[in-house]
mmCIF file of C-alpha atoms and ligand atoms in Angstrom:
data_model
loop_
_atom_site.group_PDB
_atom_site.id
_atom_site.type_symbol
_atom_site.label_atom_id
_atom_site.label_comp_id
_atom_site.label_asym_id
_atom_site.label_seq_id
_atom_site.Cartn_x
_atom_site.Cartn_y
_atom_site.Cartn_z
ATOM 1 C CA MET A 1 -6.065 26.648 17.307
ATOM 2 C CA ALA A 2 -7.173 22.922 16.571
ATOM 3 C CA THR A 3 -10.387 22.583 15.541
ATOM 4 C CA THR A 4 -12.603 18.819 16.452
ATOM 5 C CA PRO A 5 -14.058 17.482 13.719
ATOM 6 C CA ARG A 6 -17.722 16.749 14.040
ATOM 7 C CA THR A 7 -18.232 12.876 14.693
ATOM 8 C CA ASP A 8 -21.529 12.024 15.855
ATOM 9 C CA ASP A 9 -20.644 8.504 16.457
ATOM 10 C CA GLN A 10 -18.283 6.365 17.796
ATOM 11 C CA THR A 11 -17.372 4.754 14.710
ATOM 12 C CA LEU A 12 -13.897 6.740 14.657
ATOM 13 C CA ALA A 13 -11.931 8.326 17.067
ATOM 14 C CA VAL A 14 -10.234 11.640 16.343
ATOM 15 C CA ASP A 15 -7.706 13.225 19.082
ATOM 16 C CA ILE A 16 -4.977 16.136 18.193
ATOM 17 C CA SER A 17 -1.570 16.612 19.657
ATOM 18 C CA PRO A 18 0.139 19.773 20.392
ATOM 19 C CA ALA A 19 2.789 18.961 17.754
ATOM 20 C CA GLY A 20 -0.394 18.447 15.352
ATOM 21 C CA VAL A 21 -0.835 15.540 14.543
ATOM 22 C CA MET A 22 -4.044 14.372 14.077
ATOM 23 C CA THR A 23 -4.965 10.738 14.925
ATOM 24 C CA ILE A 24 -7.921 8.750 13.272
ATOM 25 C CA THR A 25 -8.619 5.731 14.458
ATOM 26 C CA LEU A 26 -11.156 3.669 12.769
ATOM 27 C CA ASN A 27 -13.089 2.298 15.713
ATOM 28 C CA ARG A 28 -15.391 -0.381 15.109
ATOM 29 C CA PRO A 29 -12.490 -3.124 16.611
ATOM 30 C CA ASP A 30 -15.579 -6.015 16.449
ATOM 31 C CA LYS A 31 -15.770 -6.296 12.987
ATOM 32 C CA LEU A 32 -12.301 -5.267 11.891
ATOM 33 C CA ASN A 33 -12.786 -1.606 11.344
ATOM 34 C CA ALA A 34 -15.634 -2.996 8.308
ATOM 35 C CA VAL A 35 -16.214 0.695 6.681
ATOM 36 C CA ASN A 36 -20.466 1.379 7.651
ATOM 37 C CA ASP A 37 -21.818 4.110 6.419
ATOM 38 C CA ALA A 38 -21.227 5.858 9.847
ATOM 39 C CA LEU A 39 -17.507 5.511 9.788
ATOM 40 C CA SER A 40 -17.420 6.741 6.289
ATOM 41 C CA TYR A 41 -19.010 10.025 6.591
ATOM 42 C CA ALA A 42 -17.251 10.328 9.871
ATOM 43 C CA LEU A 43 -13.878 9.740 8.178
ATOM 44 C CA ILE A 44 -14.840 12.427 5.597
ATOM 45 C CA ASP A 45 -15.955 15.233 7.475
ATOM 46 C CA ALA A 46 -12.640 14.690 10.091
ATOM 47 C CA LEU A 47 -10.286 14.198 6.721
ATOM 48 C CA LYS A 48 -11.481 17.822 5.874
ATOM 49 C CA THR A 49 -11.194 19.271 8.928
ATOM 50 C CA ALA A 50 -7.399 17.811 9.220
ATOM 51 C CA ARG A 51 -7.328 19.833 5.807
ATOM 52 C CA LYS A 52 -8.547 22.575 7.104
ATOM 53 C CA ASP A 53 -7.353 23.747 10.314
ATOM 54 C CA PRO A 54 -3.848 25.065 10.039
ATOM 55 C CA ALA A 55 -3.019 23.660 12.969
ATOM 56 C CA VAL A 56 -2.880 20.472 12.200
ATOM 57 C CA ARG A 57 -0.010 20.021 10.297
ATOM 58 C CA ALA A 58 0.052 15.791 10.112
ATOM 59 C CA ILE A 59 -2.436 12.827 10.060
ATOM 60 C CA LEU A 60 -2.145 9.594 11.469
ATOM 61 C CA LEU A 61 -4.284 6.929 10.380
ATOM 62 C CA THR A 62 -4.648 3.475 12.134
ATOM 63 C CA GLY A 63 -6.709 1.075 13.581
ATOM 64 C CA ALA A 64 -8.621 0.143 16.866
ATOM 65 C CA GLY A 65 -8.311 -3.559 18.279
ATOM 66 C CA ARG A 66 -6.450 -6.457 16.045
ATOM 67 C CA GLY A 67 -7.187 -4.840 12.794
ATOM 68 C CA PHE A 68 -6.486 -1.356 10.409
ATOM 69 C CA CYS A 69 -9.637 -2.164 8.505
ATOM 70 C CA ALA A 70 -11.435 -5.027 7.016
ATOM 71 C CA GLY A 71 -13.246 -2.475 3.726
ATOM 72 C CA GLN A 72 -16.691 -2.041 3.182
ATOM 73 C CA ASP A 73 -18.835 -3.380 5.696
ATOM 74 C CA LEU A 74 -20.356 -6.425 4.048
ATOM 75 C CA GLU A 75 -23.336 -6.819 6.643
ATOM 76 C CA SER A 76 -24.586 -4.543 5.375
ATOM 77 C CA ARG A 77 -24.609 -5.358 1.980
ATOM 78 C CA SER A 78 -26.323 -8.765 2.866
ATOM 79 C CA ILE A 79 -29.259 -7.454 4.533
ATOM 80 C CA GLY A 80 -29.782 -5.122 0.987
ATOM 81 C CA ALA A 81 -29.524 -8.781 -0.868
ATOM 82 C CA GLU A 82 -31.974 -10.436 1.928
ATOM 83 C CA LYS A 83 -34.061 -7.894 0.984
ATOM 84 C CA GLY A 84 -34.094 -7.596 -2.726
ATOM 85 C CA GLU A 85 -32.328 -4.540 -3.281
ATOM 86 C CA ILE A 86 -30.058 -4.067 -6.006
ATOM 87 C CA PRO A 87 -27.009 -2.425 -5.186
ATOM 88 C CA HIS A 88 -25.581 0.674 -6.511
ATOM 89 C CA LEU A 89 -22.158 0.203 -5.680
ATOM 90 C CA GLY A 90 -20.823 3.010 -7.958
ATOM 91 C CA GLN A 91 -23.125 5.830 -5.969
ATOM 92 C CA SER A 92 -21.334 3.626 -2.795
ATOM 93 C CA ILE A 93 -17.945 4.456 -4.122
ATOM 94 C CA ARG A 94 -18.736 7.944 -5.970
ATOM 95 C CA ASN A 95 -20.494 9.046 -2.409
ATOM 96 C CA ARG A 96 -18.077 7.389 0.651
ATOM 97 C CA TYR A 97 -14.311 6.015 -1.711
ATOM 98 C CA MET A 98 -13.956 8.586 -3.747
ATOM 99 C CA PRO A 99 -13.856 11.245 -1.133
ATOM 100 C CA ILE A 100 -11.608 9.588 1.894
ATOM 101 C CA ILE A 101 -9.105 8.101 -1.353
ATOM 102 C CA THR A 102 -9.019 12.314 -2.812
ATOM 103 C CA LEU A 103 -9.012 13.776 0.654
ATOM 104 C CA LEU A 104 -6.059 11.381 1.327
ATOM 105 C CA ARG A 105 -4.318 11.225 -1.659
ATOM 106 C CA THR A 106 -4.777 15.684 -1.900
ATOM 107 C CA ILE A 107 -4.396 16.755 1.757
ATOM 108 C CA GLU A 108 -1.429 19.081 1.737
ATOM 109 C CA LYS A 109 0.021 17.613 4.521
ATOM 110 C CA PRO A 110 1.487 14.768 5.135
ATOM 111 C CA VAL A 111 -0.345 11.594 6.278
ATOM 112 C CA VAL A 112 1.206 8.902 7.841
ATOM 113 C CA GLY A 113 -0.430 4.545 7.874
ATOM 114 C CA ALA A 114 -0.064 3.272 10.896
ATOM 115 C CA VAL A 115 -1.502 -0.521 9.720
ATOM 116 C CA ASN A 116 -1.880 -2.576 12.953
ATOM 117 C CA GLY A 117 -3.729 -5.457 11.580
ATOM 118 C CA VAL A 118 -5.134 -6.554 8.260
ATOM 119 C CA ALA A 119 -6.092 -4.397 5.641
ATOM 120 C CA ALA A 120 -8.195 -5.855 3.281
ATOM 121 C CA GLY A 121 -10.759 -4.366 -0.015
ATOM 122 C CA ALA A 122 -11.357 -0.752 0.709
ATOM 123 C CA GLY A 123 -9.231 -0.914 3.634
ATOM 124 C CA ALA A 124 -5.970 -2.172 1.964
ATOM 125 C CA SER A 125 -7.020 0.976 -0.724
ATOM 126 C CA MET A 126 -7.196 3.614 2.405
ATOM 127 C CA ALA A 127 -3.807 2.251 3.683
ATOM 128 C CA PHE A 128 -2.583 2.051 0.032
ATOM 129 C CA ALA A 129 -3.286 6.228 -0.257
ATOM 130 C CA CYS A 130 -1.747 7.177 2.810
ATOM 131 C CA ASP A 131 2.026 9.027 1.604
ATOM 132 C CA VAL A 132 3.864 6.400 3.920
ATOM 133 C CA ARG A 133 3.330 3.301 5.798
ATOM 134 C CA ILE A 134 4.453 1.885 8.528
ATOM 135 C CA ALA A 135 3.070 -1.847 9.534
ATOM 136 C CA ALA A 136 3.260 -3.684 13.044
ATOM 137 C CA GLU A 137 4.905 -6.862 12.140
ATOM 138 C CA SER A 138 1.105 -8.430 12.288
ATOM 139 C CA ALA A 139 -0.122 -6.851 10.185
ATOM 140 C CA SER A 140 -1.450 -7.749 6.324
ATOM 141 C CA PHE A 141 -2.598 -6.722 2.842
ATOM 142 C CA ILE A 142 -5.343 -8.837 1.084
ATOM 143 C CA GLN A 143 -7.430 -7.401 -2.184
ATOM 144 C CA ALA A 144 -10.157 -9.468 -1.189
ATOM 145 C CA PHE A 145 -12.296 -7.723 -3.726
ATOM 146 C CA ILE A 146 -12.048 -10.819 -6.228
ATOM 147 C CA LYS A 147 -13.291 -12.850 -3.551
ATOM 148 C CA VAL A 148 -17.062 -11.035 -3.484
ATOM 149 C CA GLY A 149 -16.682 -10.868 -7.222
ATOM 150 C CA LEU A 150 -15.884 -7.295 -7.561
ATOM 151 C CA ILE A 151 -12.940 -4.730 -8.566
ATOM 152 C CA PRO A 152 -9.989 -3.615 -5.971
ATOM 153 C CA ASP A 153 -11.763 -0.279 -5.886
ATOM 154 C CA SER A 154 -11.335 3.336 -3.352
ATOM 155 C CA GLY A 155 -8.608 3.804 -6.167
ATOM 156 C CA ALA A 156 -6.339 0.156 -5.367
ATOM 157 C CA CYS A 157 -5.863 -0.715 -9.686
ATOM 158 C CA PHE A 158 -4.499 3.453 -9.259
ATOM 159 C CA MET A 159 -1.983 2.749 -6.481
ATOM 160 C CA LEU A 160 -1.147 0.021 -6.351
ATOM 161 C CA PRO A 161 0.708 -1.115 -10.067
ATOM 162 C CA ARG A 162 2.713 2.470 -8.671
ATOM 163 C CA LEU A 163 3.904 1.372 -4.942
ATOM 164 C CA VAL A 164 4.875 -2.527 -6.387
ATOM 165 C CA GLY A 165 4.700 -2.855 -10.285
ATOM 166 C CA LEU A 166 2.381 -3.518 -12.265
ATOM 167 C CA GLY A 167 3.274 -7.428 -12.826
ATOM 168 C CA ARG A 168 3.157 -7.476 -8.374
ATOM 169 C CA ALA A 169 -0.112 -5.958 -8.649
ATOM 170 C CA MET A 170 -2.057 -7.848 -10.753
ATOM 171 C CA GLU A 171 -0.706 -10.906 -9.006
ATOM 172 C CA LEU A 172 -2.177 -9.571 -5.298
ATOM 173 C CA MET A 173 -5.710 -8.251 -7.597
ATOM 174 C CA MET A 174 -5.899 -11.595 -9.608
ATOM 175 C CA SER A 175 -4.923 -14.251 -6.166
ATOM 176 C CA GLY A 176 -6.874 -11.987 -3.461
ATOM 177 C CA ARG A 177 -4.143 -13.578 -1.322
ATOM 178 C CA LYS A 178 -2.873 -12.091 1.937
ATOM 179 C CA VAL A 179 0.406 -10.405 2.501
ATOM 180 C CA LYS A 180 2.253 -10.519 5.345
ATOM 181 C CA ALA A 181 4.520 -7.818 6.493
ATOM 182 C CA ASP A 182 7.590 -8.682 5.387
ATOM 183 C CA GLU A 183 6.611 -9.562 2.083
ATOM 184 C CA ALA A 184 4.936 -5.954 2.107
ATOM 185 C CA LEU A 185 7.813 -5.043 3.198
ATOM 186 C CA GLN A 186 10.189 -6.540 0.468
ATOM 187 C CA MET A 187 7.947 -5.152 -2.008
ATOM 188 C CA GLY A 188 7.512 -1.812 -1.562
ATOM 189 C CA LEU A 189 4.086 -2.107 -0.294
ATOM 190 C CA VAL A 190 4.861 -0.343 3.429
ATOM 191 C CA ASN A 191 8.083 1.533 4.044
ATOM 192 C CA GLN A 192 9.046 -0.442 7.050
ATOM 193 C CA VAL A 193 7.816 -3.089 9.466
ATOM 194 C CA VAL A 194 8.169 -2.739 12.967
ATOM 195 C CA PRO A 195 7.103 -4.696 16.590
ATOM 196 C CA ASP A 196 3.415 -4.442 17.154
ATOM 197 C CA ASP A 197 4.016 -2.738 20.216
ATOM 198 C CA GLU A 198 6.094 -0.436 18.917
ATOM 199 C CA LEU A 199 3.756 0.585 16.343
ATOM 200 C CA MET A 200 2.446 3.806 17.143
ATOM 201 C CA THR A 201 5.213 5.367 19.152
ATOM 202 C CA THR A 202 7.260 4.817 15.755
ATOM 203 C CA ALA A 203 4.599 5.981 13.199
ATOM 204 C CA LEU A 204 3.136 9.178 15.816
ATOM 205 C CA ALA A 205 7.008 9.999 15.969
ATOM 206 C CA LEU A 206 7.221 10.318 11.767
ATOM 207 C CA ALA A 207 4.452 11.928 12.101
ATOM 208 C CA THR A 208 5.749 14.446 14.863
ATOM 209 C CA ASP A 209 8.857 14.793 12.353
ATOM 210 C CA TYR A 210 6.710 15.706 9.469
ATOM 211 C CA ALA A 211 4.541 18.251 11.640
ATOM 212 C CA GLN A 212 7.099 19.913 12.712
ATOM 213 C CA GLY A 213 8.624 20.631 9.150
ATOM 214 C CA PRO A 214 7.563 23.355 6.074
ATOM 215 C CA THR A 215 4.514 21.912 5.855
ATOM 216 C CA LYS A 216 3.451 23.896 2.978
ATOM 217 C CA ALA A 217 6.354 22.587 0.896
ATOM 218 C CA PHE A 218 4.788 18.734 2.108
ATOM 219 C CA GLY A 219 1.703 19.843 0.771
ATOM 220 C CA LEU A 220 3.236 20.954 -2.562
ATOM 221 C CA LEU A 221 5.363 18.103 -2.962
ATOM 222 C CA LYS A 222 2.113 15.811 -2.893
ATOM 223 C CA ARG A 223 0.204 18.290 -5.147
ATOM 224 C CA ALA A 224 3.379 18.250 -7.642
ATOM 225 C CA THR A 225 3.896 14.226 -7.450
ATOM 226 C CA ASN A 226 0.396 13.666 -7.973
ATOM 227 C CA ARG A 227 0.974 15.454 -11.074
ATOM 228 C CA ALA A 228 3.370 13.784 -12.198
ATOM 229 C CA MET A 229 2.271 10.708 -11.790
ATOM 230 C CA ASP A 230 -0.239 11.261 -14.654
ATOM 231 C CA CYS A 231 1.895 13.616 -16.920
ATOM 232 C CA ASP A 232 5.020 13.858 -19.612
ATOM 233 C CA LEU A 233 8.088 14.523 -18.730
ATOM 234 C CA GLU A 234 7.648 18.339 -20.445
ATOM 235 C CA THR A 235 4.435 19.170 -19.184
ATOM 236 C CA TYR A 236 6.143 18.041 -15.464
ATOM 237 C CA LEU A 237 9.171 20.374 -15.152
ATOM 238 C CA ALA A 238 7.096 23.071 -16.540
ATOM 239 C CA TYR A 239 4.324 22.332 -13.506
ATOM 240 C CA GLU A 240 7.235 21.556 -11.342
ATOM 241 C CA ALA A 241 8.479 25.566 -11.807
ATOM 242 C CA ASP A 242 5.344 27.576 -10.703
ATOM 243 C CA VAL A 243 5.016 24.363 -7.610
ATOM 244 C CA GLN A 244 8.475 25.672 -7.039
ATOM 245 C CA GLU A 245 7.701 29.544 -7.396
ATOM 246 C CA ILE A 246 5.732 29.124 -4.577
ATOM 247 C CA ALA A 247 7.469 26.926 -2.406
ATOM 248 C CA GLY A 248 9.900 30.035 -2.615
ATOM 249 C CA ARG A 249 7.466 32.751 -1.708
ATOM 250 C CA THR A 250 6.901 30.693 1.607
ATOM 251 C CA ALA A 251 8.642 31.908 4.974
ATOM 252 C CA ASP A 252 9.287 28.134 6.020
ATOM 253 C CA PHE A 253 11.871 28.430 2.976
ATOM 254 C CA ALA A 254 13.422 31.478 3.940
ATOM 255 C CA GLU A 255 14.299 30.417 7.711
ATOM 256 C CA GLY A 256 15.513 27.405 6.368
ATOM 257 C CA VAL A 257 17.809 29.045 4.082
ATOM 258 C CA ALA A 258 18.649 31.148 6.865
ATOM 259 C CA ALA A 259 19.046 28.028 9.434
ATOM 260 C CA PHE A 260 21.271 26.762 6.859
ATOM 261 C CA VAL A 261 23.472 29.628 6.244
ATOM 262 C CA GLN A 262 23.829 30.398 10.637
ATOM 263 C CA LYS A 263 24.243 26.650 10.897
ATOM 264 C CA ARG A 264 21.346 25.990 13.565
ATOM 265 C CA PRO A 265 18.832 23.557 13.097
ATOM 266 C CA ALA A 266 15.249 25.235 11.137
ATOM 267 C CA ASN A 267 12.458 26.349 13.396
ATOM 268 C CA PHE A 268 9.666 25.900 10.673
ATOM 269 C CA THR A 269 6.301 27.116 11.624
ATOM 270 C CA GLY A 270 3.675 26.062 8.596
ATOM 271 C CA ALA A 271 3.756 29.476 6.922
HETATM 272 O O1 LIG B 301 -19.893 -2.147 -1.472
HETATM 273 C C1 LIG B 301 -19.716 -1.535 -1.917
HETATM 274 O O2 LIG B 301 -19.414 0.465 -1.488
HETATM 275 C C2 LIG B 301 -18.395 -1.536 -2.793
HETATM 276 C C3 LIG B 301 -17.292 -1.606 -2.277
HETATM 277 C C4 LIG B 301 -16.651 -2.128 -2.026
HETATM 278 C C5 LIG B 301 -15.558 -1.825 -1.150
HETATM 279 C C6 LIG B 301 -14.794 -3.625 -0.575
HETATM 280 O O3 LIG B 301 -13.733 -3.125 0.395
HETATM 281 S S1 LIG B 301 -14.965 -4.667 -1.305
HETATM 282 C C7 LIG B 301 -13.849 -5.644 0.576
HETATM 283 C C8 LIG B 301 -14.684 -6.191 1.530
HETATM 284 N N1 LIG B 301 -13.936 -6.925 2.453
HETATM 285 C C9 LIG B 301 -14.217 -8.179 2.169
HETATM 286 O O4 LIG B 301 -14.463 -8.797 2.072
HETATM 287 C C10 LIG B 301 -13.202 -9.028 2.963
HETATM 288 C C11 LIG B 301 -14.020 -9.091 4.909
HETATM 289 N N2 LIG B 301 -13.567 -10.101 5.557
HETATM 290 C C12 LIG B 301 -12.867 -11.364 5.469
HETATM 291 O O5 LIG B 301 -12.243 -11.646 4.678
HETATM 292 C C13 LIG B 301 -11.922 -11.207 6.576
HETATM 293 O O6 LIG B 301 -12.739 -11.017 7.938
HETATM 294 C C14 LIG B 301 -10.101 -10.811 7.115
HETATM 295 C C15 LIG B 301 -9.303 -11.808 6.136
HETATM 296 C C16 LIG B 301 -9.967 -10.291 6.778
HETATM 297 C C17 LIG B 301 -9.481 -11.687 8.326
HETATM 298 O O7 LIG B 301 -10.356 -12.677 8.684
HETATM 299 P P1 LIG B 301 -10.337 -13.285 10.640
HETATM 300 O O8 LIG B 301 -10.186 -14.168 10.267
HETATM 301 O O9 LIG B 301 -8.627 -12.315 10.810
HETATM 302 O O10 LIG B 301 -11.298 -12.259 10.972
HETATM 303 P P2 LIG B 301 -12.677 -12.908 10.976
HETATM 304 O O11 LIG B 301 -13.063 -13.968 11.611
HETATM 305 O O12 LIG B 301 -13.565 -12.992 9.226
HETATM 306 O O13 LIG B 301 -13.178 -11.396 11.165
HETATM 307 C C18 LIG B 301 -13.440 -10.827 12.548
HETATM 308 C C19 LIG B 301 -15.297 -10.128 12.958
HETATM 309 O O14 LIG B 301 -15.617 -9.323 11.622
HETATM 310 C C20 LIG B 301 -16.279 -11.273 12.625
HETATM 311 O O15 LIG B 301 -17.648 -10.948 13.283
HETATM 312 P P3 LIG B 301 -17.981 -11.812 14.155
HETATM 313 O O16 LIG B 301 -17.932 -13.038 13.611
HETATM 314 O O17 LIG B 301 -17.089 -12.370 15.145
HETATM 315 O O18 LIG B 301 -19.098 -11.273 14.345
HETATM 316 C C21 LIG B 301 -16.795 -10.500 10.987
HETATM 317 O O19 LIG B 301 -17.620 -11.366 10.364
HETATM 318 C C22 LIG B 301 -16.124 -9.244 11.229
HETATM 319 N N3 LIG B 301 -15.948 -8.679 9.972
HETATM 320 C C23 LIG B 301 -14.329 -8.797 8.833
HETATM 321 N N4 LIG B 301 -14.675 -8.616 7.405
HETATM 322 C C24 LIG B 301 -15.716 -7.659 8.166
HETATM 323 C C25 LIG B 301 -16.337 -8.175 8.660
HETATM 324 N N5 LIG B 301 -18.125 -7.732 8.428
HETATM 325 C C26 LIG B 301 -18.184 -6.830 7.668
HETATM 326 N N6 LIG B 301 -17.419 -6.494 6.873
HETATM 327 C C27 LIG B 301 -16.307 -7.049 6.617
HETATM 328 N N7 LIG B 301 -15.802 -6.183 5.373
#
């Protein structure tokens, strides 16, 4: 049975479908879902629930209204500056963005990003940390950090070059220019672009497909891919053998093989 994450405000909406898709909707539409403290902690809470609840077998991350997420809430930073407070951005990142990005990248379940509008700053980073991105035609990506005198954070310097190559990533990060959905598709930043009114049905259908798949294998392939990003081939191949050993002991592997031999669709349970 699915558990509902503890969210004590309205900055996040969470729904778990019967198929096991947890849809997390960033919910500050008037501010393009800019990340304030409440939203960040609610998101961490929801992702931790998604990680531990076996009834959740895939995650869908999207935004309410016309934005996906405009990154850090700059109004809260401006209030601090007016009071003469020294900003401790390292602490802010360690406490809020590090857990969010780490959870998105390491939850051993598929994470689909449904990018419904502008994704700027740390909002773009959250989209990059999803496993797969489906973008609405009106979506866009902005490495907004440089415009406010910051370095790309929340994993952008790590993920963006891996997604689009170093040269393109540097240009995007140094210019802070807007990348529209069609260009994002062309450079491999998103997997698919769909008309705005088809975004959620398309993304939910994909997440539902994943939720009905061999959940442990999805998790293990995320583990293996994360490892592959920072080691040499020899190390990776040894790691891969260990991970495949685990996959080979799952009920879903036995079911997959049985279904193949019996020429029928597999009924994966995530076990
Ligand atoms: O601080 C730390 O912890 C360190 C971490 C930093 C991570 C970061 O993310 S730094 C980068 C922060 N984000 C940005 O710099 C983006 C700022 N926003 C924009 O540049 C623009 O809003 C957009 C290009 C994203 C969209 O432009 P547009 O014209 O479509 O919309 P808009 O009119 O600018 O915004 C609509 C409303 O959302 C508006 O509020 P209002 O005036 O109607 O009450 C605007 O102020 C608000 N909004 C948009 N982004 C933010 C925001 N409010 C607070 N913080 C925002 N980031």
